[in-house]
PDB file of C-alpha atoms in Angstrom:
ATOM      1  CA  MET A   1     -11.818  -9.640 -54.304  1.00 44.00           C
ATOM      2  CA  GLN A   2      -9.441 -10.868 -51.695  1.00 58.00           C
ATOM      3  CA  THR A   3      -6.145  -9.503 -51.319  1.00 75.00           C
ATOM      4  CA  LEU A   4      -2.821 -11.345 -51.505  1.00 77.00           C
ATOM      5  CA  TYR A   5      -2.564 -10.338 -47.860  1.00 74.00           C
ATOM      6  CA  ARG A   6      -6.238 -11.922 -47.223  1.00 74.00           C
ATOM      7  CA  ARG A   7      -5.041 -15.295 -49.082  1.00 78.00           C
ATOM      8  CA  LEU A   8      -2.188 -15.400 -47.209  1.00 77.00           C
ATOM      9  CA  LEU A   9      -3.951 -15.164 -43.975  1.00 76.00           C
ATOM     10  CA  SER A  10      -5.809 -17.761 -45.278  1.00 78.00           C
ATOM     11  CA  VAL A  11      -3.729 -20.304 -45.351  1.00 76.00           C
ATOM     12  CA  LEU A  12      -1.512 -19.942 -43.205  1.00 77.00           C
ATOM     13  CA  PRO A  13      -3.381 -22.296 -40.623  1.00 77.00           C
ATOM     14  CA  ARG A  14      -3.469 -25.659 -43.123  1.00 78.00           C
ATOM     15  CA  LEU A  15       0.454 -25.113 -42.567  1.00 76.00           C
ATOM     16  CA  GLY A  16       0.334 -24.962 -38.883  1.00 75.00           C
ATOM     17  CA  VAL A  17       1.335 -22.007 -38.050  1.00 78.00           C
ATOM     18  CA  GLN A  18      -1.622 -19.489 -36.257  1.00 78.00           C
ATOM     19  CA  VAL A  19      -3.402 -15.944 -37.157  1.00 76.00           C
ATOM     20  CA  LEU A  20      -4.571 -13.661 -35.096  1.00 75.00           C
ATOM     21  CA  ASP A  21      -5.719 -10.989 -37.402  1.00 76.00           C
ATOM     22  CA  LEU A  22      -5.265  -7.017 -36.037  1.00 76.00           C
ATOM     23  CA  GLY A  23      -6.442  -5.447 -38.629  1.00 74.00           C
ATOM     24  CA  SER A  24      -4.677  -2.867 -40.497  1.00 72.00           C
ATOM     25  CA  GLY A  25      -1.774  -4.744 -42.163  1.00 73.00           C
ATOM     26  CA  THR A  26      -1.314  -6.682 -38.589  1.00 80.00           C
ATOM     27  CA  ALA A  27      -1.047  -9.874 -38.123  1.00 78.00           C
ATOM     28  CA  VAL A  28       0.498 -12.356 -34.377  1.00 80.00           C
ATOM     29  CA  LEU A  29       1.867 -15.496 -36.756  1.00 80.00           C
ATOM     30  CA  SER A  30       2.383 -18.737 -33.915  1.00 80.00           C
ATOM     31  CA  ARG A  31       3.208 -22.146 -34.613  1.00 77.00           C
ATOM     32  CA  ARG A  32       2.543 -22.681 -30.943  1.00 74.00           C
ATOM     33  CA  GLY A  33       0.187 -22.348 -28.698  1.00 72.00           C
ATOM     34  CA  LYS A  34      -3.185 -19.429 -29.289  1.00 75.00           C
ATOM     35  CA  ARG A  35      -2.890 -16.186 -29.459  1.00 80.00           C
ATOM     36  CA  ASN A  36      -5.455 -13.807 -27.709  1.00 77.00           C
ATOM     37  CA  ARG A  37      -6.361 -10.032 -28.476  1.00 77.00           C
ATOM     38  CA  VAL A  38      -6.315  -7.221 -26.081  1.00 76.00           C
ATOM     39  CA  PRO A  39      -7.512  -3.927 -25.905  1.00 76.00           C
ATOM     40  CA  VAL A  40      -5.575  -1.405 -25.129  1.00 75.00           C
ATOM     41  CA  GLY A  41      -6.279   2.508 -26.142  1.00 69.00           C
ATOM     42  CA  ARG A  42      -7.240   3.440 -29.695  1.00 70.00           C
ATOM     43  CA  GLU A  43      -3.335   2.530 -30.517  1.00 70.00           C
ATOM     44  CA  ALA A  44      -2.363  -0.468 -28.508  1.00 77.00           C
ATOM     45  CA  ASP A  45      -2.995  -4.146 -28.138  1.00 77.00           C
ATOM     46  CA  LEU A  46      -2.281  -6.540 -25.906  1.00 78.00           C
ATOM     47  CA  VAL A  47      -1.177 -10.247 -26.760  1.00 79.00           C
ATOM     48  CA  THR A  48      -1.323 -12.780 -24.886  1.00 79.00           C
ATOM     49  CA  ARG A  49      -1.246 -16.370 -24.882  1.00 76.00           C
ATOM     50  CA  GLY A  50      -3.153 -19.353 -23.839  1.00 71.00           C
ATOM     51  CA  SER A  51      -6.498 -19.001 -22.272  1.00 68.00           C
ATOM     52  CA  SER A  52      -5.970 -17.001 -18.716  1.00 69.00           C
ATOM     53  CA  ARG A  53      -8.554 -13.787 -19.722  1.00 74.00           C
ATOM     54  CA  PHE A  54      -6.534 -10.156 -18.864  1.00 76.00           C
ATOM     55  CA  ALA A  55      -8.130  -6.560 -17.587  1.00 76.00           C
ATOM     56  CA  VAL A  56      -6.540  -3.674 -18.396  1.00 78.00           C
ATOM     57  CA  THR A  57      -8.170  -0.840 -16.401  1.00 80.00           C
ATOM     58  CA  ARG A  58      -6.141   3.105 -18.030  1.00 78.00           C
ATOM     59  CA  VAL A  59      -4.928   5.197 -15.342  1.00 80.00           C
ATOM     60  CA  ARG A  60      -3.284   7.577 -17.930  1.00 79.00           C
ATOM     61  CA  PRO A  61      -3.558   8.490 -21.414  1.00 75.00           C
ATOM     62  CA  ASP A  62      -0.512   6.808 -21.483  1.00 76.00           C
ATOM     63  CA  THR A  63      -0.436   4.502 -19.131  1.00 81.00           C
ATOM     64  CA  TRP A  64      -2.475   0.988 -18.238  1.00 79.00           C
ATOM     65  CA  VAL A  65      -2.585  -1.707 -15.831  1.00 80.00           C
ATOM     66  CA  VAL A  66      -2.543  -4.744 -17.027  1.00 78.00           C
ATOM     67  CA  ALA A  67      -3.593  -8.375 -14.262  1.00 76.00           C
ATOM     68  CA  ARG A  68      -5.047 -11.511 -15.172  1.00 73.00           C
ATOM     69  CA  GLY A  69      -9.390 -10.871 -14.676  1.00 66.00           C
ATOM     70  CA  ARG A  70     -12.019 -12.843 -14.104  1.00 61.00           C
ATOM     71  CA  GLY A  71     -15.280 -14.091 -16.109  1.00 55.00           C
ATOM     72  CA  ASP A  72     -15.688 -14.351 -20.442  1.00 55.00           C
ATOM     73  CA  PRO A  73     -15.283 -11.707 -20.572  1.00 55.00           C
ATOM     74  CA  PRO A  74     -12.462 -10.857 -18.033  1.00 57.00           C
ATOM     75  CA  SER A  75     -13.922  -7.971 -15.627  1.00 58.00           C
ATOM     76  CA  ASP A  76     -11.259  -4.807 -14.817  1.00 59.00           C
ATOM     77  CA  ALA A  77      -9.058  -6.293 -11.683  1.00 65.00           C
ATOM     78  CA  TRP A  78      -8.908  -2.829 -10.676  1.00 77.00           C
ATOM     79  CA  THR A  79      -9.995   0.249  -9.375  1.00 83.00           C
ATOM     80  CA  ASN A  80      -8.397   3.124 -10.334  1.00 84.00           C
ATOM     81  CA  VAL A  81      -8.743   6.744  -8.087  1.00 88.00           C
ATOM     82  CA  ARG A  82      -6.331   9.878  -9.377  1.00 88.00           C
ATOM     83  CA  LEU A  83      -5.371  11.640  -6.549  1.00 89.00           C
ATOM     84  CA  GLY A  84      -6.277  15.174  -7.120  1.00 91.00           C
ATOM     85  CA  ASP A  85      -3.927  16.818  -9.134  1.00 90.00           C
ATOM     86  CA  THR A  86      -0.784  15.732  -8.294  1.00 89.00           C
ATOM     87  CA  GLY A  87      -0.777  13.218 -10.510  1.00 85.00           C
ATOM     88  CA  ALA A  88      -0.635  10.056  -8.108  1.00 88.00           C
ATOM     89  CA  HIS A  89      -3.687   7.794  -7.789  1.00 86.00           C
ATOM     90  CA  LEU A  90      -4.630   5.521  -5.892  1.00 86.00           C
ATOM     91  CA  LEU A  91      -5.086   1.024  -7.449  1.00 82.00           C
ATOM     92  CA  PHE A  92      -7.391  -1.190  -5.819  1.00 80.00           C
ATOM     93  CA  ASP A  93      -9.387  -4.374  -5.996  1.00 77.00           C
ATOM     94  CA  ALA A  94     -12.802  -2.684  -4.388  1.00 72.00           C
ATOM     95  CA  LYS A  95     -13.324  -6.658  -4.742  1.00 75.00           C
ATOM     96  CA  ALA A  96     -11.219  -7.033  -2.184  1.00 70.00           C
ATOM     97  CA  SER A  97     -10.524  -4.026   0.056  1.00 73.00           C
ATOM     98  CA  ASP A  98     -12.865  -3.718   2.535  1.00 84.00           C
ATOM     99  CA  GLU A  99     -13.287  -0.307   4.414  1.00 87.00           C
ATOM    100  CA  ARG A 100     -11.966  -0.333   6.994  1.00 89.00           C
ATOM    101  CA  SER A 101      -8.161  -2.285   5.684  1.00 89.00           C
ATOM    102  CA  LEU A 102      -8.199   0.224   2.788  1.00 89.00           C
ATOM    103  CA  GLN A 103      -8.099   2.892   4.830  1.00 91.00           C
ATOM    104  CA  LEU A 104      -6.464   1.498   7.427  1.00 92.00           C
ATOM    105  CA  ALA A 105      -3.183   0.947   5.040  1.00 92.00           C
ATOM    106  CA  ALA A 106      -3.351   3.976   3.404  1.00 92.00           C
ATOM    107  CA  ALA A 107      -3.245   5.162   6.454  1.00 95.00           C
ATOM    108  CA  THR A 108      -0.323   4.054   7.030  1.00 94.00           C
ATOM    109  CA  TYR A 109       1.345   4.657   3.717  1.00 94.00           C
ATOM    110  CA  LEU A 110       0.201   9.139   4.455  1.00 95.00           C
ATOM    111  CA  CYS A 111       1.662   8.918   8.204  1.00 97.00           C
ATOM    112  CA  GLY A 112       4.788   7.754   6.669  1.00 96.00           C
ATOM    113  CA  HIS A 113       5.103   9.900   3.471  1.00 96.00           C
ATOM    114  CA  HIS A 114       4.050  12.800   5.690  1.00 97.00           C
ATOM    115  CA  VAL A 115       7.234  12.619   8.710  1.00 98.00           C
ATOM    116  CA  ALA A 116       9.633  11.667   5.434  1.00 97.00           C
ATOM    117  CA  GLY A 117       8.097  14.969   3.874  1.00 97.00           C
ATOM    118  CA  LEU A 118       8.717  16.664   7.229  1.00 98.00           C
ATOM    119  CA  LEU A 119      12.235  15.855   7.965  1.00 98.00           C
ATOM    120  CA  GLU A 120      13.500  16.873   5.330  1.00 98.00           C
ATOM    121  CA  LYS A 121      11.969  20.119   5.575  1.00 97.00           C
ATOM    122  CA  TYR A 122      12.492  20.249   8.760  1.00 98.00           C
ATOM    123  CA  GLU A 123      16.190  18.914   8.219  1.00 98.00           C
ATOM    124  CA  VAL A 124      16.399  16.930  10.809  1.00 98.00           C
ATOM    125  CA  ASN A 125      20.295  14.616  11.460  1.00 98.00           C
ATOM    126  CA  CYS A 126      18.489  12.281  14.820  1.00 98.00           C
ATOM    127  CA  VAL A 127      15.414  10.396  15.066  1.00 98.00           C
ATOM    128  CA  PHE A 128      14.594   9.207  18.538  1.00 98.00           C
ATOM    129  CA  ASP A 129      12.471   6.187  18.266  1.00 98.00           C
ATOM    130  CA  VAL A 130      10.903   5.413  21.325  1.00 98.00           C
ATOM    131  CA  GLY A 131       9.389   1.683  21.844  1.00 96.00           C
ATOM    132  CA  ALA A 132      11.452   0.699  18.585  1.00 96.00           C
ATOM    133  CA  ASN A 133      10.429  -3.151  18.590  1.00 94.00           C
ATOM    134  CA  ALA A 134      11.574  -5.010  16.273  1.00 95.00           C
ATOM    135  CA  GLY A 135      12.520  -2.230  13.970  1.00 96.00           C
ATOM    136  CA  GLN A 136       9.587  -1.536  12.073  1.00 96.00           C
ATOM    137  CA  TYR A 137       9.967   2.207  11.870  1.00 97.00           C
ATOM    138  CA  GLY A 138      13.917   2.189  11.734  1.00 98.00           C
ATOM    139  CA  ARG A 139      13.878   0.025   8.430  1.00 97.00           C
ATOM    140  CA  ARG A 140      10.725   2.495   7.188  1.00 96.00           C
ATOM    141  CA  LEU A 141      11.991   5.229   7.782  1.00 97.00           C
ATOM    142  CA  ARG A 142      15.153   3.928   5.159  1.00 97.00           C
ATOM    143  CA  GLY A 143      12.580   3.429   2.722  1.00 96.00           C
ATOM    144  CA  LEU A 144      10.944   6.807   3.039  1.00 96.00           C
ATOM    145  CA  GLY A 145      14.578   7.953   2.198  1.00 96.00           C
ATOM    146  CA  TYR A 146      15.832   9.224   5.607  1.00 97.00           C
ATOM    147  CA  THR A 147      19.676   9.282   5.534  1.00 97.00           C
ATOM    148  CA  GLY A 148      20.721  11.348   8.741  1.00 98.00           C
ATOM    149  CA  ARG A 149      21.394   9.367  12.665  1.00 98.00           C
ATOM    150  CA  ILE A 150      18.049   7.020  14.147  1.00 98.00           C
ATOM    151  CA  VAL A 151      18.519   6.121  18.010  1.00 98.00           C
ATOM    152  CA  SER A 152      16.484   2.855  19.072  1.00 98.00           C
ATOM    153  CA  PHE A 153      15.282   2.572  22.337  1.00 98.00           C
ATOM    154  CA  GLU A 154      13.020  -1.277  23.348  1.00 97.00           C
ATOM    155  CA  PRO A 155      14.011  -3.133  26.359  1.00 95.00           C
ATOM    156  CA  THR A 156      12.602  -6.110  25.432  1.00 94.00           C
ATOM    157  CA  GLU A 157      15.084  -8.926  25.261  1.00 93.00           C
ATOM    158  CA  GLU A 158      12.925 -10.512  22.224  1.00 92.00           C
ATOM    159  CA  ALA A 159      12.266  -7.714  20.477  1.00 93.00           C
ATOM    160  CA  PHE A 160      15.558  -6.027  20.951  1.00 96.00           C
ATOM    161  CA  ALA A 161      18.033  -9.004  19.315  1.00 97.00           C
ATOM    162  CA  LYS A 162      15.098  -8.907  16.513  1.00 96.00           C
ATOM    163  CA  LEU A 163      16.082  -5.133  16.448  1.00 97.00           C
ATOM    164  CA  GLU A 164      20.250  -5.782  16.778  1.00 97.00           C
ATOM    165  CA  LYS A 165      19.631  -7.182  13.876  1.00 97.00           C
ATOM    166  CA  ALA A 166      17.743  -5.255  11.796  1.00 97.00           C
ATOM    167  CA  ALA A 167      19.959  -1.901  12.340  1.00 97.00           C
ATOM    168  CA  GLU A 168      23.123  -4.263  12.428  1.00 96.00           C
ATOM    169  CA  ASP A 169      24.830  -3.638   9.188  1.00 96.00           C
ATOM    170  CA  ASP A 170      23.564   0.474   9.501  1.00 97.00           C
ATOM    171  CA  PRO A 171      26.278   2.544  10.944  1.00 97.00           C
ATOM    172  CA  GLU A 172      23.905   5.614  12.006  1.00 97.00           C
ATOM    173  CA  TRP A 173      21.116   3.894  13.234  1.00 98.00           C
ATOM    174  CA  TRP A 174      22.114   2.905  17.200  1.00 98.00           C
ATOM    175  CA  VAL A 175      20.023   0.728  20.022  1.00 98.00           C
ATOM    176  CA  PHE A 176      19.584   0.535  23.025  1.00 98.00           C
ATOM    177  CA  PRO A 177      17.936  -2.276  25.687  1.00 97.00           C
ATOM    178  CA  PHE A 178      16.269  -0.163  27.920  1.00 97.00           C
ATOM    179  CA  ALA A 179      13.045   1.912  28.145  1.00 97.00           C
ATOM    180  CA  LEU A 180      12.595   5.558  28.536  1.00 98.00           C
ATOM    181  CA  GLY A 181       9.937   7.086  31.706  1.00 97.00           C
ATOM    182  CA  ARG A 182       8.887  10.433  34.132  1.00 96.00           C
ATOM    183  CA  GLU A 183      11.749   8.723  36.645  1.00 95.00           C
ATOM    184  CA  GLU A 184      15.139   5.716  36.381  1.00 96.00           C
ATOM    185  CA  ALA A 185      13.660   3.376  37.363  1.00 95.00           C
ATOM    186  CA  THR A 186      14.052  -0.597  37.268  1.00 96.00           C
ATOM    187  CA  ARG A 187      10.294  -1.961  35.856  1.00 94.00           C
ATOM    188  CA  SER A 188       8.010  -5.245  35.097  1.00 94.00           C
ATOM    189  CA  MET A 189       6.792  -4.528  31.517  1.00 90.00           C
ATOM    190  CA  HIS A 190       3.578  -6.769  30.483  1.00 90.00           C
ATOM    191  CA  VAL A 191       4.816  -8.953  27.105  1.00 88.00           C
ATOM    192  CA  GLY A 192       3.886 -11.790  25.058  1.00 80.00           C
ATOM    193  CA  TRP A 193       1.086  -9.261  23.826  1.00 76.00           C
ATOM    194  CA  ALA A 194       3.072  -9.563  19.741  1.00 74.00           C
ATOM    195  CA  THR A 195       4.201  -5.885  19.209  1.00 78.00           C
ATOM    196  CA  MET A 196       1.704  -4.228  22.255  1.00 83.00           C
ATOM    197  CA  ASN A 197       4.324  -4.697  24.888  1.00 88.00           C
ATOM    198  CA  SER A 198       4.043  -2.051  27.833  1.00 91.00           C
ATOM    199  CA  LEU A 199       4.714  -0.573  30.678  1.00 90.00           C
ATOM    200  CA  LEU A 200       0.829  -0.941  31.589  1.00 91.00           C
ATOM    201  CA  PRO A 201      -2.223  -3.735  32.682  1.00 89.00           C
ATOM    202  CA  ALA A 202      -4.798  -3.700  30.404  1.00 89.00           C
ATOM    203  CA  SER A 203      -7.953  -2.262  30.846  1.00 90.00           C
ATOM    204  CA  ASP A 204     -10.890  -4.113  30.345  1.00 90.00           C
ATOM    205  CA  TYR A 205     -11.630  -2.282  26.978  1.00 91.00           C
ATOM    206  CA  GLY A 206      -8.375  -3.705  25.849  1.00 90.00           C
ATOM    207  CA  LYS A 207      -9.311  -7.595  27.294  1.00 89.00           C
ATOM    208  CA  ASP A 208     -12.649  -7.560  25.542  1.00 91.00           C
ATOM    209  CA  ARG A 209     -10.579  -6.021  21.892  1.00 89.00           C
ATOM    210  CA  TYR A 210      -7.921  -8.302  22.380  1.00 87.00           C
ATOM    211  CA  ARG A 211      -7.838 -11.628  23.362  1.00 84.00           C
ATOM    212  CA  ARG A 212      -3.963 -11.821  23.637  1.00 84.00           C
ATOM    213  CA  PHE A 213      -3.981  -9.270  26.611  1.00 86.00           C
ATOM    214  CA  ALA A 214      -5.016 -12.654  28.809  1.00 80.00           C
ATOM    215  CA  LYS A 215      -2.340 -14.346  28.606  1.00 80.00           C
ATOM    216  CA  ASP A 216      -0.314 -11.913  30.923  1.00 79.00           C
ATOM    217  CA  ARG A 217       3.575 -12.337  31.592  1.00 86.00           C
ATOM    218  CA  THR A 218       5.846  -9.914  32.690  1.00 90.00           C
ATOM    219  CA  GLU A 219       9.496  -9.054  32.062  1.00 92.00           C
ATOM    220  CA  GLU A 220      12.082  -6.586  34.629  1.00 95.00           C
ATOM    221  CA  ILE A 221      13.346  -4.564  32.616  1.00 94.00           C
ATOM    222  CA  GLU A 222      15.295  -0.286  33.047  1.00 97.00           C
ATOM    223  CA  VAL A 223      14.190   2.764  32.624  1.00 97.00           C
ATOM    224  CA  ARG A 224      15.903   5.640  31.820  1.00 97.00           C
ATOM    225  CA  ARG A 225      15.141   9.389  31.259  1.00 98.00           C
ATOM    226  CA  LEU A 226      15.394  10.547  27.796  1.00 98.00           C
ATOM    227  CA  ASP A 227      17.094  13.946  28.993  1.00 98.00           C
ATOM    228  CA  SER A 228      19.427  11.408  30.392  1.00 97.00           C
ATOM    229  CA  VAL A 229      20.433  10.094  27.163  1.00 98.00           C
ATOM    230  CA  MET A 230      20.500  12.947  24.744  1.00 98.00           C
ATOM    231  CA  ASP A 231      23.816  13.413  25.210  1.00 98.00           C
ATOM    232  CA  LYS A 232      25.356  10.321  24.416  1.00 97.00           C
ATOM    233  CA  ALA A 233      22.498  10.156  21.692  1.00 98.00           C
ATOM    234  CA  LEU A 234      23.314  13.691  19.703  1.00 98.00           C
ATOM    235  CA  ALA A 235      27.538  13.667  20.354  1.00 97.00           C
ATOM    236  CA  GLY A 236      29.123  14.064  17.168  1.00 97.00           C
ATOM    237  CA  LEU A 237      26.392  16.366  14.962  1.00 97.00           C
ATOM    238  CA  ALA A 238      27.096  19.220  15.021  1.00 94.00           C
ATOM    239  CA  ASP A 239      24.474  21.433  14.998  1.00 95.00           C
ATOM    240  CA  PRO A 240      21.743  18.913  16.106  1.00 98.00           C
ATOM    241  CA  ARG A 241      18.478  18.678  14.584  1.00 98.00           C
ATOM    242  CA  PRO A 242      15.496  15.825  16.664  1.00 98.00           C
ATOM    243  CA  TYR A 243      12.534  14.347  16.565  1.00 98.00           C
ATOM    244  CA  LEU A 244      11.826  12.321  18.824  1.00 98.00           C
ATOM    245  CA  LYS A 245       8.949   9.315  18.247  1.00 98.00           C
ATOM    246  CA  MET A 246       7.063   7.091  21.083  1.00 98.00           C
ATOM    247  CA  ASP A 247       4.273   4.266  20.561  1.00 95.00           C
ATOM    248  CA  THR A 248       5.390   2.654  24.245  1.00 95.00           C
ATOM    249  CA  GLN A 249       1.315   1.592  24.503  1.00 91.00           C
ATOM    250  CA  GLY A 250       0.586   4.537  26.988  1.00 94.00           C
ATOM    251  CA  TYR A 251       3.026   5.447  28.240  1.00 95.00           C
ATOM    252  CA  ASP A 252       3.710   7.614  25.689  1.00 97.00           C
ATOM    253  CA  LEU A 253       2.868  11.103  27.938  1.00 97.00           C
ATOM    254  CA  GLU A 254       5.958   9.349  30.761  1.00 97.00           C
ATOM    255  CA  VAL A 255       8.495   9.671  27.572  1.00 98.00           C
ATOM    256  CA  PHE A 256       7.784  13.090  27.012  1.00 98.00           C
ATOM    257  CA  ALA A 257       7.928  13.340  30.692  1.00 98.00           C
ATOM    258  CA  GLY A 258      11.373  12.346  30.847  1.00 98.00           C
ATOM    259  CA  ALA A 259      12.043  14.911  28.204  1.00 98.00           C
ATOM    260  CA  GLY A 260      12.616  17.613  31.068  1.00 97.00           C
ATOM    261  CA  GLU A 261      13.347  21.074  29.930  1.00 97.00           C
ATOM    262  CA  ARG A 262      14.617  19.656  26.925  1.00 98.00           C
ATOM    263  CA  ILE A 263      12.007  18.649  25.687  1.00 98.00           C
ATOM    264  CA  GLU A 264      12.505  21.762  23.760  1.00 98.00           C
ATOM    265  CA  GLU A 265      15.629  21.128  21.865  1.00 98.00           C
ATOM    266  CA  PHE A 266      12.724  18.940  19.382  1.00 98.00           C
ATOM    267  CA  VAL A 267      11.692  20.568  16.578  1.00 98.00           C
ATOM    268  CA  GLY A 268       9.361  17.831  15.691  1.00 98.00           C
ATOM    269  CA  MET A 269       7.434  14.786  17.345  1.00 98.00           C
ATOM    270  CA  GLN A 270       5.305  11.586  16.911  1.00 98.00           C
ATOM    271  CA  SER A 271       3.006  10.002  19.436  1.00 98.00           C
ATOM    272  CA  GLU A 272      -0.002   7.608  19.195  1.00 96.00           C
ATOM    273  CA  VAL A 273      -2.806   8.529  21.283  1.00 97.00           C
ATOM    274  CA  ALA A 274      -5.877   6.925  22.302  1.00 96.00           C
ATOM    275  CA  PRO A 275      -9.333   8.104  22.071  1.00 96.00           C
ATOM    276  CA  LEU A 276     -10.453   4.246  23.622  1.00 95.00           C
ATOM    277  CA  ARG A 277      -7.719   3.826  26.403  1.00 93.00           C
ATOM    278  CA  LEU A 278      -6.450   0.187  25.891  1.00 93.00           C
ATOM    279  CA  TYR A 279      -4.599   0.367  29.394  1.00 92.00           C
ATOM    280  CA  GLU A 280      -4.803   0.877  32.595  1.00 93.00           C
ATOM    281  CA  GLY A 281      -3.951   4.702  33.467  1.00 93.00           C
ATOM    282  CA  SER A 282      -3.301   5.859  29.843  1.00 94.00           C
ATOM    283  CA  PRO A 283      -3.344   9.465  29.571  1.00 95.00           C
ATOM    284  CA  GLY A 284      -6.870   9.806  27.204  1.00 95.00           C
ATOM    285  CA  MET A 285      -6.166  11.967  24.093  1.00 96.00           C
ATOM    286  CA  SER A 286      -7.709  15.093  24.690  1.00 97.00           C
ATOM    287  CA  GLU A 287      -5.342  15.300  27.844  1.00 97.00           C
ATOM    288  CA  ALA A 288      -1.804  14.363  25.477  1.00 97.00           C
ATOM    289  CA  ILE A 289      -2.225  16.529  22.708  1.00 98.00           C
ATOM    290  CA  ALA A 290      -2.942  19.511  25.555  1.00 98.00           C
ATOM    291  CA  ALA A 291       0.714  17.879  27.099  1.00 98.00           C
ATOM    292  CA  TYR A 292       2.685  18.148  23.454  1.00 98.00           C
ATOM    293  CA  GLU A 293       0.594  21.840  22.080  1.00 98.00           C
ATOM    294  CA  LYS A 294       1.523  23.011  26.172  1.00 98.00           C
ATOM    295  CA  SER A 295       5.815  22.444  24.943  1.00 98.00           C
ATOM    296  CA  GLY A 296       4.331  24.135  21.739  1.00 98.00           C
ATOM    297  CA  PHE A 297       4.204  22.354  19.194  1.00 98.00           C
ATOM    298  CA  GLY A 298       1.216  21.430  16.477  1.00 98.00           C
ATOM    299  CA  ILE A 299      -0.502  18.232  15.270  1.00 98.00           C
ATOM    300  CA  THR A 300       0.984  18.756  10.859  1.00 98.00           C
ATOM    301  CA  GLY A 301      -1.182  15.184  10.976  1.00 98.00           C
ATOM    302  CA  MET A 302      -3.028  12.574  13.166  1.00 98.00           C
ATOM    303  CA  TYR A 303      -3.259   9.109  11.411  1.00 98.00           C
ATOM    304  CA  PRO A 304      -5.443   6.280  12.878  1.00 97.00           C
ATOM    305  CA  VAL A 305      -3.970   3.245  13.630  1.00 95.00           C
ATOM    306  CA  THR A 306      -6.462   0.486  14.015  1.00 94.00           C
ATOM    307  CA  ARG A 307     -10.339   0.882  14.061  1.00 94.00           C
ATOM    308  CA  GLU A 308     -13.692  -0.830  15.883  1.00 93.00           C
ATOM    309  CA  ASP A 309     -14.666  -2.928  12.619  1.00 90.00           C
ATOM    310  CA  THR A 310     -18.427  -3.136  13.778  1.00 91.00           C
ATOM    311  CA  THR A 311     -18.992   0.561  14.957  1.00 94.00           C
ATOM    312  CA  GLY A 312     -15.857   2.710  13.507  1.00 93.00           C
ATOM    313  CA  ARG A 313     -14.564   4.263  15.994  1.00 95.00           C
ATOM    314  CA  VAL A 314     -11.145   4.668  15.965  1.00 96.00           C
ATOM    315  CA  VAL A 315      -8.230   3.578  18.818  1.00 95.00           C
ATOM    316  CA  GLU A 316      -5.077   4.953  18.454  1.00 96.00           C
ATOM    317  CA  PHE A 317      -3.777   8.035  16.124  1.00 97.00           C
ATOM    318  CA  ASP A 318      -1.212   8.258  15.173  1.00 97.00           C
ATOM    319  CA  CYS A 319      -0.046  12.746  16.360  1.00 98.00           C
ATOM    320  CA  VAL A 320       2.627  14.391  14.261  1.00 98.00           C
ATOM    321  CA  MET A 321       3.704  16.909  15.692  1.00 98.00           C
ATOM    322  CA  MET A 322       5.807  19.828  14.180  1.00 98.00           C
ATOM    323  CA  ARG A 323       7.226  23.078  15.917  1.00 98.00           C
ATOM    324  CA  ALA A 324       5.674  26.075  13.359  1.00 96.00           C
ATOM    325  CA  ASP A 325       9.352  28.126  15.006  1.00 96.00           C
ATOM    326  CA  ALA A 326      11.593  25.503  13.553  1.00 97.00           C
ATOM    327  CA  VAL A 327      11.788  25.700  10.195  1.00 96.00           C
ATOM    328  CA  PRO A 328      14.770  26.932   9.117  1.00 93.00           C
ATOM    329  CA  ARG A 329      15.405  29.875   7.682  1.00 84.00           C
TER     330      ARG A 329
END
């Protein structure tokens, strides 16, 4: 025999009221529009409007991700991967993410996260951002919580204007319109390669890999030595603990050499090292790392920046290095 509750539910549609019966004495009533039920675990339901389909991905016992699904019934839109015992999860659309793109995007995030952790651990209070381009690295540091001084160097006119704009409201972000190198001079820089401007010409391998290298124009820029600008960059810091980041398209070792004996003042560093040479005259990865290690730095992380589509070989790594004896006691 039907209960009064069930009788009421059966009568309501005749009165123009939509009924979505969720069972266990629960129902959703609406006067307009169809409602759909999407089960979420054993103790919850998602009620949606209209004909749109939704997929639910369970992340943890008390956490779900809801996304528009595909098909009828909708397929799961996300793949959930638990990252060990960290409490972190990686969610991605397996149908939309190819392996190479996913790996490089993850490496970018992990590198930034690693660097931010080291800056805090080593009590870094000044980051030298050499090859700043439009300020991408500085903005990333701020987004990751670093509040200390940033000193950025970018010699090309167009990129420096963007860098200056990025830093204009940040009193602890200083910018300088010149490059750093082994010797102080005026040099011609190859520009017009988007974020890949370089003091070195493109190699045959680089030209094969990037079409942008075919359009080559130069711009006269000023080059200074790192040791000649350190006093100004560190002014006002009672106990300077600098970190050196270099991304100069094959010129990092020249920047490093320009620090002279003052490289010993840096507690850590980051350099883009290349197993495959994009620029003529640039050092190989082993040569660059050997020079850094000789000066007392040890590798804490290696993160691929670019990879070949066809072979999977890494073209460039972000190499993060620190001085083990510089950890604050």
